Amino acid sequence: MATREDLPGLDLERLRAHVDEVLPGLLSGPLRGTVVEGGRSNLTYVVGDGTGQWVVRRPPLGHVLPTAHDMVREHRVITALHPTRVPVPETLLLCQDTEVLGAPFYLMEFVTGTPYRAREEMEALGEQRTRDIALALVDTLVDLHAVDPATVGLGDFGRPEGFLERQLRRWKKQLDGSRSREVPGIDRLHDRLAAAVPVSGPPAVIHGDYRLDNVLVAQDGTGDRITAVLDWEMSTLGDPLTDVALLLAYAERDAVNLGFVSSATSAAGYPTSDEVVSRYAERSGRDVSKLNWYVGFAFFKLAVILEGIYFRFTQGKTVGEGFEKVGAGVAPLVAHGNEILKEEK
């Protein structure tokens, strides 16, 4: 059985007592647990009692910002989407009592599937399966953006009015707080974005970090299907084309030195960006004529994120290896963003 030291942030005895109180009869044996690697900042554990398995999500250890890792918000969006066509796990309980695990957390069902992260994993499936999975990824995004927020109780989940302007200001502020060197072209990229903010179409529930390794894929009798979309900590109401653009930007990882991003999109058979956009546009009916602006903005955000990591590295505030290479990844992102905006009419 896993001990407290094996599972930092998850006390199995306290968890068991709470689940027994709130959902009596769910658990039938001693709990074991493992930490799920590869997620974003929130911590994810798989726990089981020998007959069933469930997933626990909680904020990172020692976090201090009350809104940065909001379990209530993440639990809310998954719960709201569960009855829709969007594949998400069923939530079982939300605990806001920090006496139980030291932070709010929620429990949800365990969903089988593989989060494909490496090109080699996709290539082992073959070109046709790779293509089919990628197109299913696009179709699932269309399903998400087709959900009527008000109908599922998410009408107040965000502020879609002025969404793009607020996002651009937010990331510019983030950049200004991470300046430690001259980054050629980054202010020009920001200024070009600020001068041409498009008018958003109908708002939607957006994921905020939609990509292949944030979904689970499993085979059934008809082929591969997406069984769950995970990691909803950045979700809100806003402009759905920001999700599409980030999906496209991640797929350009080889061209812009995004080594920290899943390499699965580099596998033979993965659709081109034009194919992804055509699929999304055809199935969603949304206007994608200004998508270049959104992709330019996606590269700006990624550049700011990397520059922030580089800044923390220069301050000696990073833990682990490889951070010295992060700074070199900023310039290609900025250059690519500026190049894309040249094509914007």
mmCIF file of C-alpha atoms in Angstrom:
data_model
loop_
_atom_site.group_PDB
_atom_site.id
_atom_site.type_symbol
_atom_site.label_atom_id
_atom_site.label_comp_id
_atom_site.label_asym_id
_atom_site.label_seq_id
_atom_site.Cartn_x
_atom_site.Cartn_y
_atom_site.Cartn_z
ATOM 1 C CA MET A 1 0.000 0.000 0.000
ATOM 2 C CA ALA A 2 1.258 3.468 -0.841
ATOM 3 C CA THR A 3 2.375 5.510 2.135
ATOM 4 C CA ARG A 4 2.039 9.219 2.761
ATOM 5 C CA GLU A 5 5.657 9.666 1.602
ATOM 6 C CA ASP A 6 4.906 7.829 -1.651
ATOM 7 C CA LEU A 7 1.985 10.153 -2.414
ATOM 8 C CA PRO A 8 2.809 13.725 -1.412
ATOM 9 C CA GLY A 9 -0.382 15.691 -1.000
ATOM 10 C CA LEU A 10 -2.609 12.623 -0.704
ATOM 11 C CA ASP A 11 -3.319 11.073 2.706
ATOM 12 C CA LEU A 12 -5.074 7.828 1.854
ATOM 13 C CA GLU A 13 -6.506 7.335 5.332
ATOM 14 C CA ARG A 14 -8.077 10.798 5.386
ATOM 15 C CA LEU A 15 -9.327 10.351 1.834
ATOM 16 C CA ARG A 16 -10.874 6.986 2.702
ATOM 17 C CA ALA A 17 -12.627 8.407 5.761
ATOM 18 C CA HIS A 18 -14.065 11.300 3.768
ATOM 19 C CA VAL A 19 -15.269 9.132 0.884
ATOM 20 C CA ASP A 20 -16.852 6.667 3.319
ATOM 21 C CA GLU A 21 -18.732 9.555 4.922
ATOM 22 C CA VAL A 22 -19.913 11.233 1.707
ATOM 23 C CA LEU A 23 -20.320 8.177 -0.548
ATOM 24 C CA PRO A 24 -20.842 5.227 1.805
ATOM 25 C CA GLY A 25 -20.394 1.874 0.115
ATOM 26 C CA LEU A 26 -18.278 3.139 -2.794
ATOM 27 C CA LEU A 27 -15.038 1.694 -1.426
ATOM 28 C CA SER A 28 -14.749 -1.926 -0.435
ATOM 29 C CA GLY A 29 -11.087 -2.442 0.439
ATOM 30 C CA PRO A 30 -7.845 -0.722 1.478
ATOM 31 C CA LEU A 31 -6.844 2.163 -0.797
ATOM 32 C CA ARG A 32 -3.702 2.169 -2.891
ATOM 33 C CA GLY A 33 -2.557 5.049 -5.024
ATOM 34 C CA THR A 34 -0.128 6.274 -7.659
ATOM 35 C CA VAL A 35 0.789 9.732 -8.931
ATOM 36 C CA VAL A 36 -0.025 10.373 -12.592
ATOM 37 C CA GLU A 37 2.944 11.898 -14.394
ATOM 38 C CA GLY A 38 2.780 14.279 -17.328
ATOM 39 C CA GLY A 39 -0.063 16.563 -16.277
ATOM 40 C CA ARG A 40 0.057 20.296 -15.811
ATOM 41 C CA SER A 41 0.492 22.000 -12.467
ATOM 42 C CA ASN A 42 -2.422 20.381 -10.657
ATOM 43 C CA LEU A 43 -1.695 17.011 -9.065
ATOM 44 C CA THR A 44 -3.456 13.886 -10.272
ATOM 45 C CA TYR A 45 -3.582 10.517 -8.541
ATOM 46 C CA VAL A 46 -5.158 7.175 -9.402
ATOM 47 C CA VAL A 47 -6.540 5.413 -6.330
ATOM 48 C CA GLY A 48 -8.086 1.965 -6.096
ATOM 49 C CA ASP A 49 -9.515 -0.467 -3.564
ATOM 50 C CA GLY A 50 -8.706 -3.681 -5.419
ATOM 51 C CA THR A 51 -12.005 -3.782 -7.286
ATOM 52 C CA GLY A 52 -12.426 -0.260 -8.651
ATOM 53 C CA GLN A 53 -10.295 2.748 -9.597
ATOM 54 C CA TRP A 54 -10.901 6.484 -9.329
ATOM 55 C CA VAL A 55 -8.959 9.696 -9.932
ATOM 56 C CA VAL A 56 -8.210 12.466 -7.409
ATOM 57 C CA ARG A 57 -7.293 16.016 -8.513
ATOM 58 C CA ARG A 58 -5.883 18.630 -6.148
ATOM 59 C CA PRO A 59 -3.756 21.801 -6.426
ATOM 60 C CA PRO A 60 0.050 21.605 -6.295
ATOM 61 C CA LEU A 61 1.745 21.466 -2.907
ATOM 62 C CA GLY A 62 2.279 24.803 -1.229
ATOM 63 C CA HIS A 63 0.285 26.885 -3.709
ATOM 64 C CA VAL A 64 -0.803 30.222 -2.292
ATOM 65 C CA LEU A 65 -2.970 31.853 -4.967
ATOM 66 C CA PRO A 66 -6.584 30.939 -4.255
ATOM 67 C CA THR A 67 -7.709 31.304 -7.890
ATOM 68 C CA ALA A 68 -4.689 29.792 -9.639
ATOM 69 C CA HIS A 69 -5.656 26.150 -9.187
ATOM 70 C CA ASP A 70 -9.388 26.345 -8.584
ATOM 71 C CA MET A 71 -10.755 22.857 -7.977
ATOM 72 C CA VAL A 72 -14.302 24.144 -7.687
ATOM 73 C CA ARG A 73 -14.095 25.694 -11.141
ATOM 74 C CA GLU A 74 -12.509 22.622 -12.735
ATOM 75 C CA HIS A 75 -15.053 20.327 -11.061
ATOM 76 C CA ARG A 76 -17.877 22.591 -12.237
ATOM 77 C CA VAL A 77 -16.989 22.553 -15.927
ATOM 78 C CA ILE A 78 -16.418 18.794 -16.054
ATOM 79 C CA THR A 79 -19.683 18.126 -14.229
ATOM 80 C CA ALA A 80 -21.576 20.441 -16.584
ATOM 81 C CA LEU A 81 -20.104 18.864 -19.718
ATOM 82 C CA HIS A 82 -20.609 15.237 -18.709
ATOM 83 C CA PRO A 83 -24.170 14.961 -20.133
ATOM 84 C CA THR A 84 -23.045 16.483 -23.467
ATOM 85 C CA ARG A 85 -21.219 14.933 -26.431
ATOM 86 C CA VAL A 86 -17.903 16.085 -24.947
ATOM 87 C CA PRO A 87 -16.198 13.051 -23.369
ATOM 88 C CA VAL A 88 -15.235 13.881 -19.785
ATOM 89 C CA PRO A 89 -15.043 11.733 -16.655
ATOM 90 C CA GLU A 90 -18.034 11.633 -14.328
ATOM 91 C CA THR A 91 -17.344 13.593 -11.150
ATOM 92 C CA LEU A 92 -18.250 11.884 -7.868
ATOM 93 C CA LEU A 93 -17.506 14.411 -5.144
ATOM 94 C CA LEU A 94 -15.993 17.821 -4.494
ATOM 95 C CA CYS A 95 -14.357 18.552 -1.134
ATOM 96 C CA GLN A 96 -13.601 22.156 -0.199
ATOM 97 C CA ASP A 97 -12.653 21.285 3.392
ATOM 98 C CA THR A 98 -8.877 21.763 3.499
ATOM 99 C CA GLU A 99 -8.684 19.716 6.696
ATOM 100 C CA VAL A 100 -9.038 16.516 4.660
ATOM 101 C CA LEU A 101 -6.062 16.743 2.265
ATOM 102 C CA GLY A 102 -4.692 20.215 2.962
ATOM 103 C CA ALA A 103 -6.388 21.703 -0.116
ATOM 104 C CA PRO A 104 -9.668 21.410 -2.012
ATOM 105 C CA PHE A 105 -9.932 18.331 -4.228
ATOM 106 C CA TYR A 106 -12.391 16.316 -6.237
ATOM 107 C CA LEU A 107 -12.895 12.650 -7.051
ATOM 108 C CA MET A 108 -13.923 11.413 -10.488
ATOM 109 C CA GLU A 109 -14.264 8.169 -12.360
ATOM 110 C CA PHE A 110 -11.232 6.481 -13.887
ATOM 111 C CA VAL A 111 -11.401 6.449 -17.696
ATOM 112 C CA THR A 112 -9.331 4.043 -19.753
ATOM 113 C CA GLY A 113 -7.253 5.383 -22.611
ATOM 114 C CA THR A 114 -3.809 6.499 -23.692
ATOM 115 C CA PRO A 115 -2.514 10.090 -23.727
ATOM 116 C CA TYR A 116 -0.318 9.966 -26.837
ATOM 117 C CA ARG A 117 2.752 12.141 -26.299
ATOM 118 C CA ALA A 118 5.524 10.760 -28.523
ATOM 119 C CA ARG A 119 5.866 10.493 -32.268
ATOM 120 C CA GLU A 120 7.036 6.908 -31.859
ATOM 121 C CA GLU A 121 3.786 5.982 -30.096
ATOM 122 C CA MET A 122 1.724 7.306 -32.997
ATOM 123 C CA GLU A 123 3.949 5.813 -35.676
ATOM 124 C CA ALA A 124 3.445 2.402 -34.079
ATOM 125 C CA LEU A 125 -0.277 2.811 -34.850
ATOM 126 C CA GLY A 126 0.287 3.512 -38.541
ATOM 127 C CA GLU A 127 -0.579 6.505 -40.692
ATOM 128 C CA GLN A 128 -4.313 5.845 -41.011
ATOM 129 C CA ARG A 129 -4.929 5.457 -37.281
ATOM 130 C CA THR A 130 -2.803 8.529 -36.616
ATOM 131 C CA ARG A 131 -4.899 10.539 -39.053
ATOM 132 C CA ASP A 132 -8.172 9.221 -37.647
ATOM 133 C CA ILE A 133 -7.177 10.099 -34.070
ATOM 134 C CA ALA A 134 -6.130 13.618 -35.093
ATOM 135 C CA LEU A 135 -9.415 14.197 -36.911
ATOM 136 C CA ALA A 136 -11.314 12.882 -33.884
ATOM 137 C CA LEU A 137 -9.396 15.439 -31.840
ATOM 138 C CA VAL A 138 -10.718 18.189 -34.115
ATOM 139 C CA ASP A 139 -14.256 16.807 -34.064
ATOM 140 C CA THR A 140 -14.261 16.683 -30.261
ATOM 141 C CA LEU A 141 -13.193 20.331 -30.168
ATOM 142 C CA VAL A 142 -16.107 21.146 -32.477
ATOM 143 C CA ASP A 143 -18.429 19.315 -30.055
ATOM 144 C CA LEU A 144 -17.063 21.342 -27.144
ATOM 145 C CA HIS A 145 -17.537 24.651 -28.932
ATOM 146 C CA ALA A 146 -21.088 23.635 -29.925
ATOM 147 C CA VAL A 147 -22.208 23.351 -26.282
ATOM 148 C CA ASP A 148 -24.584 26.137 -25.258
ATOM 149 C CA PRO A 149 -23.033 27.424 -22.003
ATOM 150 C CA ALA A 150 -26.346 28.609 -20.569
ATOM 151 C CA THR A 151 -28.061 25.281 -21.244
ATOM 152 C CA VAL A 152 -25.487 23.358 -19.167
ATOM 153 C CA GLY A 153 -25.328 25.929 -16.372
ATOM 154 C CA LEU A 154 -22.128 27.652 -17.483
ATOM 155 C CA GLY A 155 -23.621 30.947 -18.598
ATOM 156 C CA ASP A 156 -21.583 32.813 -15.970
ATOM 157 C CA PHE A 157 -18.406 30.740 -16.325
ATOM 158 C CA GLY A 158 -16.472 33.639 -17.864
ATOM 159 C CA ARG A 159 -16.681 37.080 -19.465
ATOM 160 C CA PRO A 160 -16.607 36.629 -23.232
ATOM 161 C CA GLU A 161 -17.064 40.360 -23.927
ATOM 162 C CA GLY A 162 -13.638 41.858 -24.557
ATOM 163 C CA PHE A 163 -12.015 38.436 -24.116
ATOM 164 C CA LEU A 164 -9.260 38.851 -26.704
ATOM 165 C CA GLU A 165 -8.290 42.331 -25.529
ATOM 166 C CA ARG A 166 -8.043 41.119 -21.920
ATOM 167 C CA GLN A 167 -5.992 38.110 -22.957
ATOM 168 C CA LEU A 168 -3.555 40.261 -24.894
ATOM 169 C CA ARG A 169 -3.168 42.672 -21.957
ATOM 170 C CA ARG A 170 -2.653 39.776 -19.576
ATOM 171 C CA TRP A 171 0.149 38.228 -21.615
ATOM 172 C CA LYS A 172 1.804 41.600 -22.233
ATOM 173 C CA LYS A 173 1.837 42.159 -18.464
ATOM 174 C CA GLN A 174 3.338 38.699 -18.052
ATOM 175 C CA LEU A 175 6.041 39.592 -20.567
ATOM 176 C CA ASP A 176 6.845 42.879 -18.842
ATOM 177 C CA GLY A 177 7.309 41.013 -15.567
ATOM 178 C CA SER A 178 9.810 38.617 -17.159
ATOM 179 C CA ARG A 179 12.086 41.001 -19.036
ATOM 180 C CA SER A 180 15.772 40.342 -18.521
ATOM 181 C CA ARG A 181 17.136 40.729 -22.061
ATOM 182 C CA GLU A 182 16.264 42.068 -25.475
ATOM 183 C CA VAL A 183 14.023 39.704 -27.444
ATOM 184 C CA PRO A 184 14.058 40.844 -31.083
ATOM 185 C CA GLY A 185 10.599 41.237 -32.548
ATOM 186 C CA ILE A 186 8.515 40.413 -29.490
ATOM 187 C CA ASP A 187 7.232 43.966 -28.927
ATOM 188 C CA ARG A 188 6.554 44.289 -32.647
ATOM 189 C CA LEU A 189 4.543 41.060 -32.500
ATOM 190 C CA HIS A 190 2.521 42.379 -29.570
ATOM 191 C CA ASP A 191 1.913 45.729 -31.243
ATOM 192 C CA ARG A 192 0.766 44.080 -34.471
ATOM 193 C CA LEU A 193 -1.638 41.898 -32.518
ATOM 194 C CA ALA A 194 -2.965 44.869 -30.526
ATOM 195 C CA ALA A 195 -3.569 46.858 -33.694
ATOM 196 C CA ALA A 196 -5.687 44.175 -35.338
ATOM 197 C CA VAL A 197 -7.723 42.409 -32.646
ATOM 198 C CA PRO A 198 -10.532 40.648 -34.526
ATOM 199 C CA VAL A 199 -14.204 40.753 -33.617
ATOM 200 C CA SER A 200 -15.008 37.470 -31.889
ATOM 201 C CA GLY A 201 -17.792 35.226 -33.105
ATOM 202 C CA PRO A 202 -20.269 33.553 -30.755
ATOM 203 C CA PRO A 203 -18.542 32.669 -27.447
ATOM 204 C CA ALA A 204 -18.092 29.102 -26.276
ATOM 205 C CA VAL A 205 -16.711 27.023 -23.462
ATOM 206 C CA ILE A 206 -13.008 26.855 -24.289
ATOM 207 C CA HIS A 207 -10.496 24.392 -22.911
ATOM 208 C CA GLY A 208 -7.485 26.689 -22.875
ATOM 209 C CA ASP A 209 -4.816 24.037 -23.512
ATOM 210 C CA TYR A 210 -6.382 21.671 -26.022
ATOM 211 C CA ARG A 211 -3.899 19.218 -27.529
ATOM 212 C CA LEU A 212 -3.443 15.535 -28.203
ATOM 213 C CA ASP A 213 -1.693 14.674 -24.950
ATOM 214 C CA ASN A 214 -4.518 16.244 -22.942
ATOM 215 C CA VAL A 215 -6.993 13.627 -24.152
ATOM 216 C CA LEU A 216 -7.280 9.878 -23.670
ATOM 217 C CA VAL A 217 -7.673 7.617 -26.701
ATOM 218 C CA ALA A 218 -8.894 4.013 -26.650
ATOM 219 C CA GLN A 219 -9.952 1.432 -29.220
ATOM 220 C CA ASP A 220 -13.395 -0.095 -29.429
ATOM 221 C CA GLY A 221 -15.158 -2.174 -32.057
ATOM 222 C CA THR A 222 -15.270 0.713 -34.517
ATOM 223 C CA GLY A 223 -11.715 2.003 -34.096
ATOM 224 C CA ASP A 224 -9.977 4.621 -32.013
ATOM 225 C CA ARG A 225 -12.070 7.131 -30.095
ATOM 226 C CA ILE A 226 -11.413 9.885 -27.603
ATOM 227 C CA THR A 227 -12.623 8.638 -24.229
ATOM 228 C CA ALA A 228 -11.883 11.740 -22.146
ATOM 229 C CA VAL A 229 -10.681 15.326 -22.419
ATOM 230 C CA LEU A 230 -8.548 16.157 -19.378
ATOM 231 C CA ASP A 231 -6.822 19.125 -17.680
ATOM 232 C CA TRP A 232 -9.567 21.761 -17.612
ATOM 233 C CA GLU A 233 -7.791 24.165 -15.260
ATOM 234 C CA MET A 234 -7.548 26.905 -17.927
ATOM 235 C CA SER A 235 -11.115 26.622 -19.209
ATOM 236 C CA THR A 236 -13.466 29.605 -19.400
ATOM 237 C CA LEU A 237 -16.004 31.255 -21.694
ATOM 238 C CA GLY A 238 -14.316 33.007 -24.566
ATOM 239 C CA ASP A 239 -13.361 32.963 -28.220
ATOM 240 C CA PRO A 240 -13.214 29.336 -29.431
ATOM 241 C CA LEU A 241 -10.675 30.106 -32.157
ATOM 242 C CA THR A 242 -8.037 30.490 -29.432
ATOM 243 C CA ASP A 243 -8.346 26.723 -28.866
ATOM 244 C CA VAL A 244 -7.996 26.019 -32.578
ATOM 245 C CA ALA A 245 -4.972 28.301 -32.894
ATOM 246 C CA LEU A 246 -3.126 26.739 -29.976
ATOM 247 C CA LEU A 247 -3.761 23.287 -31.438
ATOM 248 C CA LEU A 248 -2.161 24.485 -34.672
ATOM 249 C CA ALA A 249 0.753 26.139 -32.876
ATOM 250 C CA TYR A 250 1.579 22.959 -30.959
ATOM 251 C CA ALA A 251 1.613 21.052 -34.243
ATOM 252 C CA GLU A 252 4.415 23.361 -35.447
ATOM 253 C CA ARG A 253 6.723 22.157 -32.656
ATOM 254 C CA ASP A 254 9.494 20.990 -35.000
ATOM 255 C CA ALA A 255 9.598 24.290 -36.896
ATOM 256 C CA VAL A 256 9.771 26.498 -33.813
ATOM 257 C CA ASN A 257 11.827 24.510 -31.298
ATOM 258 C CA LEU A 258 8.932 23.547 -29.004
ATOM 259 C CA GLY A 259 10.808 20.604 -27.580
ATOM 260 C CA PHE A 260 8.772 20.532 -24.385
ATOM 261 C CA VAL A 261 5.543 19.854 -26.298
ATOM 262 C CA SER A 262 4.331 16.395 -27.320
ATOM 263 C CA SER A 263 6.020 15.163 -30.489
ATOM 264 C CA ALA A 264 2.987 13.066 -31.481
ATOM 265 C CA THR A 265 1.890 15.653 -34.061
ATOM 266 C CA SER A 266 5.121 14.979 -35.985
ATOM 267 C CA ALA A 267 4.059 11.419 -36.813
ATOM 268 C CA ALA A 268 3.386 10.433 -40.408
ATOM 269 C CA GLY A 269 -0.320 10.611 -41.092
ATOM 270 C CA TYR A 270 -1.041 13.564 -38.821
ATOM 271 C CA PRO A 271 -3.119 16.062 -40.858
ATOM 272 C CA THR A 272 -1.636 19.317 -42.081
ATOM 273 C CA SER A 273 -2.690 22.598 -40.512
ATOM 274 C CA ASP A 274 -4.818 23.375 -43.572
ATOM 275 C CA GLU A 275 -6.630 20.062 -43.176
ATOM 276 C CA VAL A 276 -7.243 20.710 -39.486
ATOM 277 C CA VAL A 277 -8.643 24.174 -40.188
ATOM 278 C CA SER A 278 -10.845 22.913 -43.036
ATOM 279 C CA ARG A 279 -12.229 20.128 -40.849
ATOM 280 C CA TYR A 280 -12.985 22.503 -37.999
ATOM 281 C CA ALA A 281 -14.550 25.133 -40.248
ATOM 282 C CA GLU A 282 -16.711 22.649 -42.123
ATOM 283 C CA ARG A 283 -18.010 20.928 -38.999
ATOM 284 C CA SER A 284 -18.390 23.990 -36.765
ATOM 285 C CA GLY A 285 -19.668 26.491 -39.327
ATOM 286 C CA ARG A 286 -17.487 29.158 -37.709
ATOM 287 C CA ASP A 287 -15.698 31.904 -39.613
ATOM 288 C CA VAL A 288 -11.965 31.133 -39.642
ATOM 289 C CA SER A 289 -10.944 33.904 -42.034
ATOM 290 C CA LYS A 290 -8.973 35.723 -39.313
ATOM 291 C CA LEU A 291 -7.352 32.605 -37.882
ATOM 292 C CA ASN A 292 -3.842 33.867 -38.689
ATOM 293 C CA TRP A 293 -4.266 36.509 -35.961
ATOM 294 C CA TYR A 294 -5.158 33.821 -33.436
ATOM 295 C CA VAL A 295 -2.190 31.650 -34.408
ATOM 296 C CA GLY A 296 0.103 34.677 -34.140
ATOM 297 C CA PHE A 297 -1.321 35.300 -30.692
ATOM 298 C CA ALA A 298 -0.768 31.649 -29.758
ATOM 299 C CA PHE A 299 2.919 31.987 -30.644
ATOM 300 C CA PHE A 300 3.115 35.209 -28.642
ATOM 301 C CA LYS A 301 1.691 33.428 -25.571
ATOM 302 C CA LEU A 302 4.091 30.508 -25.962
ATOM 303 C CA ALA A 303 7.023 32.920 -26.351
ATOM 304 C CA VAL A 304 6.015 34.740 -23.163
ATOM 305 C CA ILE A 305 5.729 31.437 -21.293
ATOM 306 C CA LEU A 306 9.216 30.363 -22.377
ATOM 307 C CA GLU A 307 10.681 33.787 -21.610
ATOM 308 C CA GLY A 308 9.185 33.552 -18.121
ATOM 309 C CA ILE A 309 10.819 30.158 -17.615
ATOM 310 C CA TYR A 310 14.124 31.538 -18.904
ATOM 311 C CA PHE A 311 13.845 34.525 -16.563
ATOM 312 C CA ARG A 312 13.304 32.225 -13.570
ATOM 313 C CA PHE A 313 16.288 30.166 -14.705
ATOM 314 C CA THR A 314 18.536 33.250 -14.760
ATOM 315 C CA GLN A 315 17.330 34.048 -11.231
ATOM 316 C CA GLY A 316 18.223 30.551 -10.041
ATOM 317 C CA LYS A 317 14.575 29.746 -9.337
ATOM 318 C CA THR A 318 14.162 26.647 -11.483
ATOM 319 C CA VAL A 319 14.585 23.084 -10.268
ATOM 320 C CA GLY A 320 15.928 20.358 -12.529
ATOM 321 C CA GLU A 321 17.932 20.237 -15.749
ATOM 322 C CA GLY A 322 17.500 21.508 -19.285
ATOM 323 C CA PHE A 323 16.253 25.008 -18.465
ATOM 324 C CA GLU A 324 19.357 26.591 -19.958
ATOM 325 C CA LYS A 325 18.040 25.635 -23.407
ATOM 326 C CA VAL A 326 14.620 27.217 -22.943
ATOM 327 C CA GLY A 327 15.765 30.743 -23.730
ATOM 328 C CA ALA A 328 16.848 29.723 -27.242
ATOM 329 C CA GLY A 329 13.286 28.696 -28.028
ATOM 330 C CA VAL A 330 11.806 32.180 -27.666
ATOM 331 C CA ALA A 331 13.191 33.831 -30.824
ATOM 332 C CA PRO A 332 11.811 31.182 -33.261
ATOM 333 C CA LEU A 333 8.351 31.530 -31.729
ATOM 334 C CA VAL A 334 8.417 35.310 -32.103
ATOM 335 C CA ALA A 335 9.715 35.105 -35.666
ATOM 336 C CA HIS A 336 7.051 32.568 -36.615
ATOM 337 C CA GLY A 337 4.311 34.718 -35.095
ATOM 338 C CA ASN A 338 5.453 37.776 -37.022
ATOM 339 C CA GLU A 339 5.722 35.765 -40.233
ATOM 340 C CA ILE A 340 2.165 34.481 -39.855
ATOM 341 C CA LEU A 341 0.812 37.987 -39.301
ATOM 342 C CA LYS A 342 2.366 39.069 -42.605
ATOM 343 C CA GLU A 343 -0.217 36.865 -44.274
ATOM 344 C CA GLU A 344 -3.106 38.466 -42.392
ATOM 345 C CA LYS A 345 -5.262 40.624 -44.635
#
